[in-house]
Coordinates of N, CA, C and O in Angstrom, one line a residue:
T865 N -47.9 -33.1 65.5 CA -47.9 -31.9 64.8 C -48.7 -30.8 65.4 O -48.4 -29.7 65.3
A866 N -49.8 -31.2 66.1 CA -50.7 -30.2 66.7 C -50.0 -29.5 67.8 O -50.1 -28.3 68.0
V867 N -49.1 -30.2 68.6 CA -48.3 -29.5 69.6 C -47.3 -28.6 69.1 O -47.2 -27.4 69.5
V868 N -46.7 -28.9 68.0 CA -45.7 -28.1 67.4 C -46.3 -26.8 66.9 O -45.8 -25.7 67.0
S869 N -47.5 -26.9 66.3 CA -48.1 -25.7 65.7 C -48.5 -24.7 66.8 O -48.7 -23.5 66.5
R870 N -48.7 -25.2 68.1 CA -49.1 -24.2 69.2 C -47.9 -23.5 69.8 O -48.0 -22.6 70.5
L871 N -46.7 -24.0 69.5 CA -45.5 -23.4 70.0 C -45.2 -22.0 69.3 O -45.5 -21.9 68.1
P872 N -44.7 -21.0 70.1 CA -44.4 -19.7 69.4 C -43.3 -19.9 68.4 O -42.4 -20.8 68.6
S873 N -43.4 -19.2 67.4 CA -42.4 -19.3 66.3 C -41.8 -17.9 66.1 O -42.6 -17.0 65.8
P874 N -40.5 -17.7 66.1 CA -39.5 -18.7 66.6 C -39.5 -18.8 68.1 O -40.0 -17.9 68.8
L875 N -38.9 -19.8 68.6 CA -38.8 -20.0 70.1 C -37.8 -19.0 70.6 O -36.7 -18.9 70.2
L876 N -38.2 -18.1 71.5 CA -37.4 -17.1 72.1 C -37.4 -17.1 73.6 O -38.4 -17.5 74.2
F877 N -36.4 -16.7 74.2 CA -36.3 -16.5 75.7 C -37.0 -15.2 76.0 O -36.9 -14.2 75.3
H878 N -37.7 -15.1 77.1 CA -38.3 -13.8 77.6 C -37.2 -12.9 78.2 O -37.2 -11.7 78.0
V879 N -36.2 -13.5 78.9 CA -35.1 -12.8 79.5 C -33.9 -13.6 79.3 O -33.8 -14.8 79.5
T880 N -32.8 -12.9 78.9 CA -31.5 -13.5 78.8 C -30.6 -12.7 79.8 O -30.5 -11.5 79.7
T881 N -29.9 -13.4 80.6 CA -28.9 -12.8 81.5 C -27.5 -13.2 81.1 O -27.3 -14.4 80.9
I882 N -26.6 -12.3 81.1 CA -25.2 -12.6 80.7 C -24.3 -11.9 81.8 O -24.1 -10.7 81.8
F883 N -23.8 -12.8 82.7 CA -23.0 -12.3 83.8 C -21.6 -12.8 83.7 O -21.3 -14.0 83.4
S884 N -20.6 -11.9 83.9 CA -19.2 -12.3 84.0 C -18.6 -13.0 82.8 O -17.6 -13.7 83.0
T885 N -19.2 -12.9 81.7 CA -18.7 -13.6 80.5 C -18.3 -12.6 79.4 O -17.5 -13.0 78.5
T886 N -18.8 -11.5 79.4 CA -18.6 -10.5 78.3 C -17.1 -10.2 78.1 O -16.6 -10.1 77.0
M887 N -16.4 -10.0 79.2 CA -15.0 -9.6 79.1 C -14.2 -10.7 78.4 O -13.4 -10.4 77.6
W888 N -14.5 -12.0 78.8 CA -13.7 -13.1 78.2 C -14.0 -13.2 76.7 O -13.1 -13.5 75.9
I889 N -15.3 -13.0 76.3 CA -15.6 -13.1 74.9 C -14.9 -11.9 74.2 O -14.4 -12.1 73.1
H890 N -14.9 -10.7 74.9 CA -14.3 -9.5 74.3 C -12.8 -9.7 74.1 O -12.3 -9.4 73.0
V891 N -12.1 -10.2 75.1 CA -10.6 -10.3 75.0 C -10.2 -11.4 74.0 O -9.2 -11.3 73.4
H892 N -11.0 -12.4 73.8 CA -10.7 -13.5 72.9 C -11.2 -13.2 71.5 O -10.5 -13.6 70.5
A893 N -12.3 -12.6 71.3 CA -12.9 -12.4 70.0 C -12.9 -10.9 69.5 O -13.3 -10.6 68.4
G894 N -12.5 -10.0 70.4 CA -12.4 -8.6 70.0 C -13.8 -7.9 69.9 O -14.8 -8.5 70.3
D895 N -13.8 -6.7 69.5 CA -15.0 -5.9 69.4 C -16.1 -6.6 68.5 O -17.2 -6.7 68.9
D896 N -15.6 -7.1 67.4 CA -16.6 -7.7 66.5 C -17.2 -8.9 67.1 O -18.4 -9.2 66.9
G897 N -16.4 -9.7 67.8 CA -16.9 -11.0 68.4 C -17.9 -10.6 69.5 O -19.0 -11.3 69.6
L898 N -17.6 -9.6 70.3 CA -18.5 -9.2 71.4 C -19.8 -8.7 70.8 O -20.9 -9.0 71.2
R899 N -19.7 -7.9 69.7 CA -20.9 -7.3 69.1 C -21.8 -8.4 68.5 O -23.0 -8.4 68.7
Q900 N -21.1 -9.4 67.9 CA -21.9 -10.5 67.3 C -22.6 -11.3 68.4 O -23.7 -11.8 68.2
F901 N -21.9 -11.6 69.5 CA -22.5 -12.3 70.6 C -23.7 -11.6 71.2 O -24.7 -12.2 71.4
I902 N -23.6 -10.3 71.4 CA -24.7 -9.5 71.9 C -25.9 -9.5 70.9 O -27.0 -9.6 71.3
E903 N -25.6 -9.3 69.6 CA -26.6 -9.3 68.6 C -27.3 -10.7 68.6 O -28.6 -10.7 68.5
R904 N -26.6 -11.8 68.7 CA -27.2 -13.1 68.7 C -28.1 -13.3 70.0 O -29.2 -13.8 69.9
A905 N -27.6 -12.8 71.1 CA -28.4 -12.9 72.3 C -29.7 -12.1 72.2 O -30.8 -12.5 72.6
C906 N -29.6 -11.0 71.5 CA -30.8 -10.1 71.3 C -31.8 -10.8 70.3 O -33.0 -10.8 70.5
R907 N -31.3 -11.5 69.3 CA -32.2 -12.2 68.4 C -32.9 -13.4 69.1 O -34.0 -13.7 68.7
W908 N -32.3 -14.0 70.1 CA -32.9 -15.1 70.8 C -33.8 -14.7 71.9 O -34.3 -15.6 72.6
T909 N -33.9 -13.4 72.1 CA -34.6 -12.9 73.3 C -35.8 -12.1 72.9 O -35.7 -11.2 72.1
R910 N -37.0 -12.4 73.5 CA -38.2 -11.7 73.2 C -38.3 -10.3 73.8 O -38.7 -9.4 73.2
R911 N -37.8 -10.2 75.1 CA -38.1 -8.9 75.8 C -36.8 -8.3 76.3 O -36.5 -7.1 76.0
F912 N -36.1 -8.9 77.2 CA -35.0 -8.3 78.0 C -33.7 -9.0 77.9 O -33.6 -10.2 78.0
V913 N -32.6 -8.3 77.6 CA -31.2 -8.9 77.7 C -30.5 -8.0 78.8 O -30.4 -6.8 78.7
L914 N -30.1 -8.7 79.9 CA -29.4 -8.1 81.0 C -27.9 -8.5 80.9 O -27.6 -9.7 81.0
I915 N -27.1 -7.5 80.7 CA -25.6 -7.7 80.6 C -24.9 -7.0 81.7 O -25.1 -5.8 81.9
E916 N -24.0 -7.8 82.4 CA -23.2 -7.2 83.4 C -21.9 -6.8 82.8 O -21.1 -7.6 82.4
P917 N -21.7 -5.5 82.7 CA -20.4 -5.0 82.1 C -19.3 -5.3 83.1 O -19.5 -5.3 84.3
Q918 N -18.1 -5.5 82.6 CA -16.9 -5.7 83.5 C -16.1 -4.4 83.6 O -15.8 -3.8 82.6
P919 N -15.7 -4.0 84.8 CA -14.9 -2.8 84.9 C -13.5 -3.0 84.3 O -13.0 -4.1 84.1
S920 N -12.9 -1.9 84.0 CA -11.6 -1.9 83.3 C -10.6 -2.6 84.1 O -9.7 -3.3 83.5
G921 N -10.7 -2.6 85.4 CA -9.7 -3.3 86.3 C -9.7 -4.8 86.0 O -8.7 -5.5 86.0
C922 N -10.9 -5.4 85.7 CA -11.0 -6.8 85.3 C -10.2 -7.1 84.1 O -9.5 -8.2 83.9
Y923 N -10.3 -6.2 83.1 CA -9.5 -6.4 81.9 C -8.0 -6.4 82.2 O -7.2 -7.2 81.6
R924 N -7.6 -5.4 83.0 CA -6.2 -5.4 83.4 C -5.7 -6.6 84.1 O -4.5 -7.0 84.0
K925 N -6.5 -7.2 84.9 CA -6.2 -8.4 85.7 C -6.3 -9.7 84.9 O -6.0 -10.8 85.5
A926 N -6.8 -9.7 83.7 CA -7.1 -10.9 83.0 C -5.8 -11.8 82.8 O -5.9 -13.0 83.1
N927 N -4.7 -11.2 82.5 CA -3.5 -11.9 82.3 C -3.0 -12.5 83.6 O -2.4 -13.6 83.7
V928 N -3.2 -11.8 84.7 CA -2.8 -12.3 86.0 C -3.6 -13.6 86.3 O -3.0 -14.6 86.8
R929 N -4.9 -13.5 86.1 CA -5.7 -14.7 86.4 C -5.3 -15.9 85.5 O -5.3 -17.0 85.9
L930 N -5.0 -15.6 84.2 CA -4.6 -16.7 83.3 C -3.3 -17.3 83.7 O -3.1 -18.5 83.7
R931 N -2.4 -16.4 84.1 CA -1.1 -16.9 84.6 C -1.2 -17.9 85.8 O -0.6 -18.9 85.9
K932 N -2.1 -17.5 86.7 CA -2.3 -18.3 87.9 C -3.0 -19.7 87.6 O -2.8 -20.7 88.3
M933 N -3.7 -19.7 86.5 CA -4.4 -21.0 86.0 C -3.4 -21.8 85.1 O -3.8 -22.8 84.7
G934 N -2.2 -21.2 84.8 CA -1.3 -21.9 84.0 C -1.7 -21.9 82.5 O -1.3 -22.7 81.7
R935 N -2.5 -20.9 82.1 CA -3.0 -20.7 80.7 C -2.1 -19.7 80.0 O -1.5 -18.8 80.7
P936 N -2.1 -19.7 78.7 CA -1.3 -18.7 78.0 C -2.0 -17.3 78.1 O -3.2 -17.2 78.2
E937 N -1.1 -16.3 78.2 CA -1.6 -14.9 78.4 C -2.2 -14.4 77.1 O -1.8 -14.9 76.0
L938 N -3.0 -13.4 77.2 CA -3.6 -12.7 76.0 C -2.6 -11.7 75.5 O -1.8 -11.1 76.2
D939 N -2.5 -11.6 74.2 CA -1.6 -10.7 73.5 C -1.8 -9.2 73.8 O -1.0 -8.5 74.2
D940 N -3.1 -8.8 73.7 CA -3.4 -7.4 73.7 C -4.8 -7.2 74.3 O -5.8 -7.4 73.7
V941 N -4.8 -6.7 75.6 CA -6.1 -6.4 76.2 C -6.2 -4.9 76.4 O -7.0 -4.4 77.2
T942 N -5.5 -4.1 75.6 CA -5.5 -2.7 75.7 C -6.7 -2.1 75.0 O -7.3 -2.7 74.1
S943 N -7.1 -0.8 75.3 CA -8.2 -0.2 74.7 C -7.9 0.2 73.3 O -8.9 0.5 72.5
S944 N -6.7 0.1 72.8 CA -6.4 0.4 71.4 C -7.0 -0.7 70.5 O -7.4 -0.5 69.4
R945 N -7.0 -2.0 71.0 CA -7.5 -3.1 70.3 C -9.0 -3.3 70.6 O -9.8 -3.7 69.8
L946 N -9.3 -3.1 71.9 CA -10.7 -3.3 72.3 C -11.4 -2.0 72.6 O -11.4 -1.5 73.7
A947 N -11.9 -1.4 71.5 CA -12.4 0.0 71.6 C -13.7 0.1 72.4 O -14.1 1.1 72.9
M948 N -14.5 -1.0 72.4 CA -15.8 -1.0 73.0 C -15.6 -1.2 74.6 O -16.1 -2.1 75.2
R949 N -14.9 -0.2 75.2 CA -14.7 -0.3 76.6 C -14.9 1.1 77.2 O -13.9 1.7 77.7
P950 N -16.1 1.6 77.3 CA -16.3 2.8 78.0 C -15.9 2.6 79.5 O -16.0 1.5 80.0
D951 N -15.5 3.7 80.1 CA -15.2 3.6 81.5 C -16.4 3.5 82.4 O -17.0 4.6 82.8
I952 N -16.9 2.3 82.6 CA -18.2 2.2 83.3 C -18.1 2.6 84.8 O -19.1 2.8 85.4
E953 N -16.9 2.7 85.4 CA -16.8 3.2 86.7 C -17.3 4.6 86.9 O -17.8 5.0 87.9
K954 N -17.3 5.4 85.8 CA -17.7 6.8 85.9 C -19.2 7.0 85.5 O -19.7 8.0 85.6
S955 N -19.8 5.9 84.9 CA -21.2 6.0 84.5 C -22.2 5.6 85.6 O -21.9 5.1 86.6

């Protein structure tokens, strides 16, 4: 019990890095799912959350990659369904 009482409460990461996964979470779970994922990562992190955004081209190529892997294609990866897609190439 003495060791447990010395641990920070709640246990949090100092840095969380999220690389190359946000697009897949986004296309499968939509805007709400991506938002929930990022909020959860922020709750588990004490200081910094580093997120690698995926360019629009990656979204367009998602079905090509799935086809090559023999997986079912995504129904809709357009910006009309996935509104949280600013054009990061211009920023």
